[in-house]
Amino acid sequence: MIWAWIAAAVAISWLFCKKGISWYHYIWLLLPIEMYGVTIAGATLKPYMLFGICIIASDLVRNKTIRIPVAIIAAVFALIISDFLTGFVMASVMQHIMFILVLMIGFCYQRRQKDGIEFEEMGQATLATTIGYGMVFTVAWLMFSRGITPDGVYASERLEPGIVLRLASFGGNISQRMRGFCIDPNSVITTLIPGAAYALANVVYRKQEIVKSILALAVYLAVVVYSGSRMALMCTFVMLTIFFVIGYKRANNKRQVLVVGMTILGVILIGLISNIDAVILEVAKMWESIFGERASLGSEYGRLTIWKTNIQYLIRNNKELFGVGQNQIYLLTERGLACHNTWLEWICGTGIFLGVAIDLWFILAPLKYKKRTIGLDDENAKNAIPLIMAYVIVVVCISTVDNITNSVLLFLMLILRYGTINQSIKMEREA
């Protein structure tokens, strides 16, 4: 039954997607399907991977060859050596194979773009994806909250299919959280962030597709709240603040922006005050659910405690140089817990030198893009803002979850690092 929900999300996304965009951009409509697909040797071949293989094939047919950047070749070689040094643990090997496959799909995807980075078409695809999946997830949550639980809505076990997961915290408390088509509730929001960023850009300073963008933001915010992800809540607040500042600075009439902002805030406050008792009760329940019932950063099973435990294991067992293999640390420490941090997982899996190098490869991607675009016109900068903002938010969000093959992260990183600048813009600059 979960595939019926998946089909509905894809279909709604396609309906909201502006027609006429190049076919390869439709891969964004499949990226949120992270948990489901064909399992081979413990690794899941997901729908976007099958679609991505078509992109690789079409790129090969069009260009007759694929010139892979030295950094990607070096990463592949280093991961092979890493697996050799850690004893070729099958789970680690398959993780790296999936990582390399997603890298190749993302690289060929950005190469397929004909006239440089196709900001507008990517924006259309990601915006539609956020609307389609956000609507399906929100409907599923509303059904669940009213006791309606058809197949595919509710899961009581981590590996069981379901949009809403019954989760037992390390403190022994039980909570229900939105996880969409991902295995972890903290991951679902990363698949919707690019569309939310483009929606904010449309509303704040691009002044286009306002209704569609507001709908995307509404369902995105609903999923953020229902997921119960504290990091997602904080990152979303930061993203909203930054976009408001950008809109204010770029506005011709700054007073108008302030008036509109204050009006919206005033309406919200009036609505809250008029029903203050119910609002306080709901906020208290939400706060208790999200913050009160779960481990804090420094508690026995908090993120900082887990990170410290895993790092100490590497040092005490002389594993800090080469690591213990990907997704293996939880089998070795006394707490038996995964890193809950993608960047630390790279270090635990492959060692401090390779792990830090891979982390920096990702984290410094926006600077690489900025260096290539110095001197370009303001239009190019405005188009890139939602792309860069989405990337930064995803980088921060996955610092509380293990997901080295996060497709949205890899796609955005490759676009920022290797995406070509529009040829017409290049010619103007050279002239």
Short mmCIF file of C-alpha atoms in Angstrom, two decimals:
data_model
loop_
_atom_site.label_atom_id
_atom_site.label_comp_id
_atom_site.label_asym_id
_atom_site.label_seq_id
_atom_site.Cartn_x
_atom_site.Cartn_y
_atom_site.Cartn_z
CA MET A 1 0.00 0.00 0.00
CA ILE A 2 2.94 2.37 0.58
CA TRP A 3 3.48 2.46 -3.18
CA ALA A 4 -0.02 3.90 -3.62
CA TRP A 5 1.02 6.82 -1.41
CA ILE A 6 4.27 7.15 -3.33
CA ALA A 7 2.40 7.15 -6.65
CA ALA A 8 0.04 9.83 -5.33
CA ALA A 9 2.96 12.04 -4.24
CA VAL A 10 4.70 11.69 -7.61
CA ALA A 11 1.46 12.30 -9.55
CA ILE A 12 0.55 15.45 -7.58
CA SER A 13 4.11 16.74 -7.94
CA TRP A 14 3.94 16.18 -11.70
CA LEU A 15 0.63 18.03 -11.93
CA PHE A 16 2.10 21.06 -10.16
CA CYS A 17 5.28 20.96 -12.22
CA LYS A 18 5.34 23.56 -14.98
CA LYS A 19 5.21 21.79 -18.30
CA GLY A 20 8.01 22.17 -20.79
CA ILE A 21 10.98 21.57 -18.51
CA SER A 22 13.65 19.13 -19.69
CA TRP A 23 12.92 15.51 -18.83
CA TYR A 24 15.99 14.96 -16.65
CA HIS A 25 14.73 17.54 -14.10
CA TYR A 26 11.92 15.15 -13.19
CA ILE A 27 14.44 13.20 -11.12
CA TRP A 28 13.74 15.72 -8.32
CA LEU A 29 10.22 14.26 -8.15
CA LEU A 30 11.76 10.92 -7.11
CA LEU A 31 14.45 12.03 -4.64
CA PRO A 32 12.17 11.98 -1.54
CA ILE A 33 11.65 8.22 -1.97
CA GLU A 34 14.62 7.25 0.22
CA MET A 35 13.44 4.08 1.97
CA TYR A 36 11.75 2.05 -0.75
CA GLY A 37 13.02 0.22 -3.81
CA VAL A 38 14.74 -3.02 -4.78
CA THR A 39 17.10 -4.43 -2.12
CA ILE A 40 20.34 -5.97 -3.38
CA ALA A 41 22.94 -7.32 -0.91
CA GLY A 42 21.62 -5.08 1.84
CA ALA A 43 21.52 -1.92 -0.30
CA THR A 44 18.31 -0.43 -1.68
CA LEU A 45 18.18 0.51 -5.36
CA LYS A 46 15.68 3.38 -5.27
CA PRO A 47 13.42 4.74 -8.04
CA TYR A 48 15.55 7.85 -8.59
CA MET A 49 18.60 5.60 -9.08
CA LEU A 50 16.86 3.73 -11.91
CA PHE A 51 15.85 7.07 -13.44
CA GLY A 52 19.41 8.29 -12.87
CA ILE A 53 20.86 5.38 -14.82
CA CYS A 54 18.82 6.64 -17.79
CA ILE A 55 20.40 10.08 -17.30
CA ILE A 56 23.89 8.54 -17.28
CA ALA A 57 23.10 6.57 -20.45
CA SER A 58 21.68 9.62 -22.25
CA ASP A 59 24.71 11.71 -21.29
CA LEU A 60 27.01 8.99 -22.57
CA VAL A 61 25.09 8.79 -25.87
CA ARG A 62 25.12 12.56 -26.30
CA ASN A 63 28.79 13.16 -25.46
CA LYS A 64 30.21 9.74 -26.39
CA THR A 65 32.26 9.88 -23.20
CA ILE A 66 31.99 11.04 -19.59
CA ARG A 67 34.93 13.11 -18.35
CA ILE A 68 34.86 12.55 -14.63
CA PRO A 69 36.51 15.23 -12.43
CA VAL A 70 39.73 14.28 -10.68
CA ALA A 71 38.11 14.82 -7.25
CA ILE A 72 35.44 12.20 -7.94
CA ILE A 73 38.00 9.71 -9.25
CA ALA A 74 40.13 10.32 -6.16
CA ALA A 75 37.11 9.80 -3.90
CA VAL A 76 36.28 6.47 -5.59
CA PHE A 77 39.87 5.26 -5.30
CA ALA A 78 40.14 6.39 -1.66
CA LEU A 79 36.91 4.60 -0.70
CA ILE A 80 38.18 1.37 -2.28
CA ILE A 81 41.41 1.65 -0.28
CA SER A 82 39.40 2.46 2.84
CA ASP A 83 37.28 -0.68 2.47
CA PHE A 84 40.44 -2.73 1.94
CA LEU A 85 41.97 -1.35 5.15
CA THR A 86 38.81 -2.04 7.18
CA GLY A 87 38.47 -5.63 5.96
CA PHE A 88 35.91 -5.31 3.15
CA VAL A 89 32.86 -5.29 5.41
CA MET A 90 29.96 -5.85 3.00
CA ALA A 91 27.69 -3.22 4.61
CA SER A 92 30.44 -0.60 4.21
CA VAL A 93 31.26 -1.65 0.65
CA MET A 94 27.59 -1.41 -0.41
CA GLN A 95 27.25 2.01 1.23
CA HIS A 96 30.20 3.25 -0.78
CA ILE A 97 28.89 1.72 -4.00
CA MET A 98 25.57 3.52 -3.48
CA PHE A 99 27.45 6.75 -2.73
CA ILE A 100 29.49 6.44 -5.94
CA LEU A 101 26.35 5.64 -7.97
CA VAL A 102 24.54 8.74 -6.65
CA LEU A 103 27.67 10.80 -7.37
CA MET A 104 27.66 9.64 -10.99
CA ILE A 105 23.94 10.29 -11.40
CA GLY A 106 24.26 13.79 -9.94
CA PHE A 107 27.32 14.59 -12.04
CA CYS A 108 25.68 13.45 -15.27
CA TYR A 109 22.49 15.31 -14.30
CA GLN A 110 24.30 18.62 -14.08
CA ARG A 111 26.18 17.85 -17.34
CA ARG A 112 22.85 17.32 -19.15
CA GLN A 113 21.88 20.94 -18.57
CA LYS A 114 22.34 22.60 -21.91
CA ASP A 115 22.84 26.29 -21.16
CA GLY A 116 24.60 26.28 -17.83
CA ILE A 117 22.81 25.76 -14.55
CA GLU A 118 19.10 25.72 -15.35
CA PHE A 119 17.93 27.51 -12.21
CA GLU A 120 14.39 28.09 -13.43
CA GLU A 121 13.69 24.49 -14.42
CA MET A 122 15.27 23.08 -11.26
CA GLY A 123 13.20 25.52 -9.25
CA GLN A 124 10.02 24.36 -10.95
CA ALA A 125 10.81 20.69 -10.29
CA THR A 126 11.78 21.17 -6.64
CA LEU A 127 8.83 23.47 -5.91
CA ALA A 128 6.39 20.94 -7.36
CA THR A 129 8.06 18.16 -5.37
CA THR A 130 7.64 20.04 -2.10
CA ILE A 131 3.96 20.63 -2.87
CA GLY A 132 3.18 17.06 -3.97
CA TYR A 133 4.97 15.22 -1.20
CA GLY A 134 4.08 17.83 1.42
CA MET A 135 0.38 17.48 0.63
CA VAL A 136 0.48 13.67 0.78
CA PHE A 137 2.43 13.67 4.06
CA THR A 138 0.11 16.25 5.61
CA VAL A 139 -3.01 14.32 4.59
CA ALA A 140 -1.51 11.10 5.98
CA TRP A 141 -0.75 12.82 9.29
CA LEU A 142 -4.25 14.30 9.56
CA MET A 143 -5.76 10.87 8.91
CA PHE A 144 -3.50 9.31 11.53
CA SER A 145 -4.30 12.00 14.11
CA ARG A 146 -8.00 11.21 13.68
CA GLY A 147 -7.53 7.48 14.12
CA ILE A 148 -7.74 6.64 10.41
CA THR A 149 -4.78 4.39 9.60
CA PRO A 150 -5.00 2.61 6.24
CA ASP A 151 -1.98 0.61 5.08
CA GLY A 152 1.05 2.79 4.50
CA VAL A 153 0.15 5.52 6.98
CA TYR A 154 1.40 4.12 10.29
CA ALA A 155 4.47 2.07 11.18
CA SER A 156 5.25 0.69 14.63
CA GLU A 157 8.70 -0.62 13.65
CA ARG A 158 11.58 1.25 12.00
CA LEU A 159 11.79 -1.05 8.95
CA GLU A 160 8.02 -1.32 8.53
CA PRO A 161 6.48 0.72 5.67
CA GLY A 162 4.67 3.81 6.90
CA ILE A 163 4.61 7.61 6.64
CA VAL A 164 4.18 8.11 10.41
CA LEU A 165 6.56 6.22 12.71
CA ARG A 166 5.92 5.25 16.32
CA LEU A 167 9.27 6.02 17.90
CA ALA A 168 10.58 5.09 21.35
CA SER A 169 13.10 7.65 22.60
CA PHE A 170 16.16 6.64 24.58
CA GLY A 171 14.42 7.96 27.68
CA GLY A 172 11.69 5.35 27.24
CA ASN A 173 9.00 7.76 26.01
CA ILE A 174 6.88 6.97 22.98
CA SER A 175 6.15 9.50 20.25
CA GLN A 176 4.68 9.49 16.76
CA ARG A 177 6.65 11.43 14.16
CA MET A 178 6.38 12.11 10.46
CA ARG A 179 9.10 10.39 8.44
CA GLY A 180 7.57 10.45 4.96
CA PHE A 181 9.32 8.01 2.65
CA CYS A 182 12.57 8.10 4.64
CA ILE A 183 13.65 5.72 7.37
CA ASP A 184 14.32 8.52 9.88
CA PRO A 185 12.02 11.46 10.78
CA ASN A 186 15.05 13.76 10.81
CA SER A 187 15.70 13.06 7.11
CA VAL A 188 12.29 13.77 5.59
CA ILE A 189 12.69 17.53 5.70
CA THR A 190 15.95 17.51 3.70
CA THR A 191 14.06 16.23 0.65
CA LEU A 192 11.66 19.21 0.72
CA ILE A 193 14.10 22.01 1.52
CA PRO A 194 15.10 22.93 -2.09
CA GLY A 195 11.47 23.52 -3.07
CA ALA A 196 10.85 25.53 0.10
CA ALA A 197 13.89 27.70 -0.64
CA TYR A 198 12.67 28.40 -4.18
CA ALA A 199 9.20 29.14 -2.84
CA LEU A 200 10.63 31.68 -0.40
CA ALA A 201 12.62 33.29 -3.20
CA ASN A 202 9.45 33.54 -5.31
CA VAL A 203 7.51 35.20 -2.51
CA VAL A 204 10.23 37.49 -1.15
CA TYR A 205 12.02 38.95 -4.15
CA ARG A 206 11.22 37.14 -7.42
CA LYS A 207 7.52 38.04 -7.18
CA GLN A 208 6.25 35.12 -9.26
CA GLU A 209 4.01 32.06 -8.76
CA ILE A 210 2.96 33.47 -5.39
CA VAL A 211 -0.03 31.18 -4.79
CA LYS A 212 1.87 28.02 -5.65
CA SER A 213 4.82 29.12 -3.54
CA ILE A 214 2.65 29.90 -0.50
CA LEU A 215 1.08 26.44 -0.80
CA ALA A 216 4.55 24.89 -0.90
CA LEU A 217 5.61 26.80 2.21
CA ALA A 218 2.42 25.86 4.06
CA VAL A 219 2.83 22.12 3.56
CA TYR A 220 6.59 22.34 4.14
CA LEU A 221 6.05 24.01 7.53
CA ALA A 222 3.42 21.39 8.40
CA VAL A 223 5.89 18.59 7.68
CA VAL A 224 8.58 20.36 9.73
CA VAL A 225 6.27 20.48 12.75
CA TYR A 226 4.92 16.94 12.30
CA SER A 227 8.43 15.50 11.87
CA GLY A 228 9.33 16.74 15.35
CA SER A 229 12.87 17.51 14.17
CA ARG A 230 14.38 20.14 16.41
CA MET A 231 17.19 20.82 13.94
CA ALA A 232 14.68 21.28 11.11
CA LEU A 233 12.71 23.77 13.21
CA MET A 234 15.82 25.83 13.96
CA CYS A 235 17.11 25.70 10.38
CA THR A 236 13.71 26.70 8.99
CA PHE A 237 13.55 29.69 11.33
CA VAL A 238 17.03 30.77 10.20
CA MET A 239 16.11 30.30 6.54
CA LEU A 240 12.95 32.41 6.92
CA THR A 241 14.91 35.16 8.67
CA ILE A 242 17.67 35.24 6.05
CA PHE A 243 15.23 35.38 3.14
CA PHE A 244 13.32 38.23 4.81
CA VAL A 245 16.59 40.17 5.18
CA ILE A 246 17.48 39.47 1.55
CA GLY A 247 14.04 40.60 0.40
CA TYR A 248 14.29 43.76 2.48
CA LYS A 249 17.71 44.67 1.09
CA ARG A 250 16.68 44.02 -2.51
CA ALA A 251 13.30 45.75 -2.28
CA ASN A 252 12.84 49.06 -4.09
CA ASN A 253 10.35 50.13 -1.44
CA LYS A 254 11.71 48.95 1.90
CA ARG A 255 8.89 50.61 3.81
CA GLN A 256 6.37 48.49 1.89
CA VAL A 257 8.22 45.30 2.85
CA LEU A 258 8.17 46.31 6.51
CA VAL A 259 4.47 47.19 6.39
CA VAL A 260 3.59 43.84 4.78
CA GLY A 261 5.76 41.97 7.27
CA MET A 262 4.30 43.78 10.26
CA THR A 263 0.77 43.26 8.92
CA ILE A 264 1.29 39.51 8.61
CA LEU A 265 2.81 39.40 12.10
CA GLY A 266 -0.10 41.45 13.44
CA VAL A 267 -2.72 39.14 11.94
CA ILE A 268 -0.94 36.14 13.45
CA LEU A 269 -0.77 37.81 16.87
CA ILE A 270 -4.47 38.79 16.78
CA GLY A 271 -5.38 35.22 15.89
CA LEU A 272 -3.26 33.90 18.73
CA ILE A 273 -4.59 36.37 21.32
CA SER A 274 -8.21 35.77 20.36
CA ASN A 275 -7.84 32.09 21.26
CA ILE A 276 -5.01 32.33 23.73
CA ASP A 277 -6.03 29.46 26.05
CA ALA A 278 -6.23 26.88 23.27
CA VAL A 279 -3.02 28.19 21.72
CA ILE A 280 -1.09 27.92 24.99
CA LEU A 281 -2.34 24.36 25.49
CA GLU A 282 -1.34 23.30 21.96
CA VAL A 283 2.07 24.99 22.17
CA ALA A 284 2.71 23.31 25.53
CA LYS A 285 1.80 19.91 24.06
CA MET A 286 4.03 20.50 21.02
CA TRP A 287 6.95 21.69 23.15
CA GLU A 288 6.64 18.70 25.45
CA SER A 289 6.46 16.32 22.48
CA ILE A 290 9.40 17.79 20.60
CA PHE A 291 11.70 18.92 23.40
CA GLY A 292 10.51 17.55 26.72
CA GLU A 293 10.17 13.83 26.05
CA ARG A 294 13.37 13.27 24.12
CA ALA A 295 17.04 13.22 25.00
CA SER A 296 18.81 16.57 25.22
CA LEU A 297 22.23 17.09 23.61
CA GLY A 298 24.18 16.35 26.75
CA SER A 299 21.97 13.67 28.34
CA GLU A 300 22.90 10.00 28.59
CA TYR A 301 21.68 9.27 25.08
CA GLY A 302 21.95 12.81 23.68
CA ARG A 303 23.74 13.64 20.44
CA LEU A 304 26.84 15.10 22.12
CA THR A 305 27.17 12.05 24.35
CA ILE A 306 26.90 9.72 21.35
CA TRP A 307 29.46 11.70 19.35
CA LYS A 308 31.89 11.72 22.27
CA THR A 309 31.47 7.97 22.82
CA ASN A 310 32.14 7.12 19.18
CA ILE A 311 35.18 9.38 18.92
CA GLN A 312 36.60 7.92 22.12
CA TYR A 313 36.18 4.40 20.72
CA LEU A 314 38.25 5.29 17.64
CA ILE A 315 41.04 6.80 19.73
CA ARG A 316 41.17 4.06 22.38
CA ASN A 317 41.27 1.30 19.77
CA ASN A 318 43.73 3.01 17.39
CA LYS A 319 41.08 3.24 14.68
CA GLU A 320 41.24 6.99 14.14
CA LEU A 321 43.51 6.80 11.06
CA PHE A 322 41.52 4.37 8.90
CA GLY A 323 38.13 4.07 10.61
CA VAL A 324 36.01 0.99 11.19
CA GLY A 325 33.98 0.83 7.98
CA GLN A 326 30.84 2.72 7.09
CA ASN A 327 27.80 2.17 9.31
CA GLN A 328 29.78 -0.12 11.64
CA ILE A 329 30.49 2.05 14.69
CA TYR A 330 27.17 1.24 16.35
CA LEU A 331 28.15 -2.45 16.44
CA LEU A 332 31.36 -1.70 18.32
CA THR A 333 30.68 0.82 21.09
CA GLU A 334 29.18 -0.08 24.45
CA ARG A 335 26.14 2.13 23.79
CA GLY A 336 25.49 0.44 20.45
CA LEU A 337 24.42 3.68 18.81
CA ALA A 338 25.11 5.08 15.35
CA CYS A 339 26.81 8.47 14.97
CA HIS A 340 23.61 10.44 14.29
CA ASN A 341 25.86 12.82 12.38
CA THR A 342 26.70 12.34 8.70
CA TRP A 343 29.97 14.26 8.97
CA LEU A 344 31.16 12.26 11.96
CA GLU A 345 29.98 9.04 10.27
CA TRP A 346 32.42 9.73 7.41
CA ILE A 347 35.26 10.05 9.93
CA CYS A 348 34.24 6.93 11.90
CA GLY A 349 33.82 4.95 8.70
CA THR A 350 36.91 5.97 6.74
CA GLY A 351 39.29 7.53 9.28
CA ILE A 352 40.21 11.06 10.17
CA PHE A 353 42.18 12.00 7.03
CA LEU A 354 39.79 10.71 4.38
CA GLY A 355 36.73 11.54 6.48
CA VAL A 356 37.74 15.17 7.03
CA ALA A 357 38.71 15.50 3.35
CA ILE A 358 35.26 14.30 2.25
CA ASP A 359 33.56 16.57 4.80
CA LEU A 360 35.46 19.58 3.47
CA TRP A 361 34.67 18.57 -0.11
CA PHE A 362 31.01 19.05 0.75
CA ILE A 363 31.18 21.94 3.19
CA LEU A 364 33.31 24.17 0.93
CA ALA A 365 31.20 23.66 -2.22
CA PRO A 366 29.39 27.05 -1.96
CA LEU A 367 32.77 28.83 -1.84
CA LYS A 368 33.80 27.00 -5.01
CA TYR A 369 30.64 28.23 -6.72
CA LYS A 370 31.15 31.80 -5.47
CA LYS A 371 34.70 31.85 -6.83
CA ARG A 372 33.46 30.87 -10.30
CA THR A 373 30.75 33.53 -10.36
CA ILE A 374 32.65 36.59 -9.14
CA GLY A 375 31.85 39.46 -11.48
CA LEU A 376 28.69 37.99 -12.91
CA ASP A 377 25.49 40.00 -13.07
CA ASP A 378 22.92 40.36 -10.29
CA GLU A 379 20.42 38.06 -12.02
CA ASN A 380 22.77 35.08 -11.70
CA ALA A 381 23.27 35.85 -8.01
CA LYS A 382 19.51 36.03 -7.38
CA ASN A 383 18.97 32.71 -9.14
CA ALA A 384 21.65 31.02 -7.04
CA ILE A 385 20.43 32.22 -3.64
CA PRO A 386 17.77 29.49 -3.09
CA LEU A 387 20.16 26.82 -4.38
CA ILE A 388 22.92 27.84 -1.98
CA MET A 389 20.53 28.41 0.93
CA ALA A 390 18.98 24.95 0.45
CA TYR A 391 22.43 23.38 0.36
CA VAL A 392 23.60 25.06 3.56
CA ILE A 393 20.41 24.07 5.40
CA VAL A 394 20.75 20.43 4.29
CA VAL A 395 24.41 20.40 5.37
CA VAL A 396 23.37 21.55 8.84
CA CYS A 397 20.29 19.30 9.08
CA ILE A 398 22.18 16.07 8.42
CA SER A 399 24.55 16.84 11.29
CA THR A 400 21.99 15.04 13.49
CA VAL A 401 21.37 12.01 11.28
CA ASP A 402 23.48 9.41 9.40
CA ASN A 403 22.92 9.69 5.66
CA ILE A 404 26.06 9.63 3.53
CA THR A 405 24.05 8.92 0.37
CA ASN A 406 21.65 11.84 0.86
CA SER A 407 20.72 12.43 -2.77
CA VAL A 408 19.61 16.06 -2.36
CA LEU A 409 22.93 16.91 -0.71
CA LEU A 410 24.99 15.18 -3.41
CA PHE A 411 23.02 16.73 -6.27
CA LEU A 412 23.31 20.26 -4.88
CA MET A 413 27.01 19.81 -4.08
CA LEU A 414 27.83 18.65 -7.61
CA ILE A 415 25.86 21.50 -9.16
CA LEU A 416 27.69 24.05 -7.01
CA ARG A 417 31.10 22.51 -7.67
CA TYR A 418 30.86 21.53 -11.32
CA GLY A 419 27.78 23.20 -12.80
CA THR A 420 28.76 25.49 -15.66
CA ILE A 421 27.77 29.14 -15.77
CA ASN A 422 25.31 30.16 -18.47
CA GLN A 423 27.20 30.65 -21.74
CA SER A 424 25.52 33.96 -22.59
CA ILE A 425 26.59 35.34 -19.20
CA LYS A 426 30.11 34.12 -19.83
CA MET A 427 30.23 35.85 -23.20
CA GLU A 428 28.95 39.10 -21.70
CA ARG A 429 31.64 39.01 -19.03
CA GLU A 430 34.39 38.24 -21.54
CA ALA A 431 33.20 41.02 -23.85
#
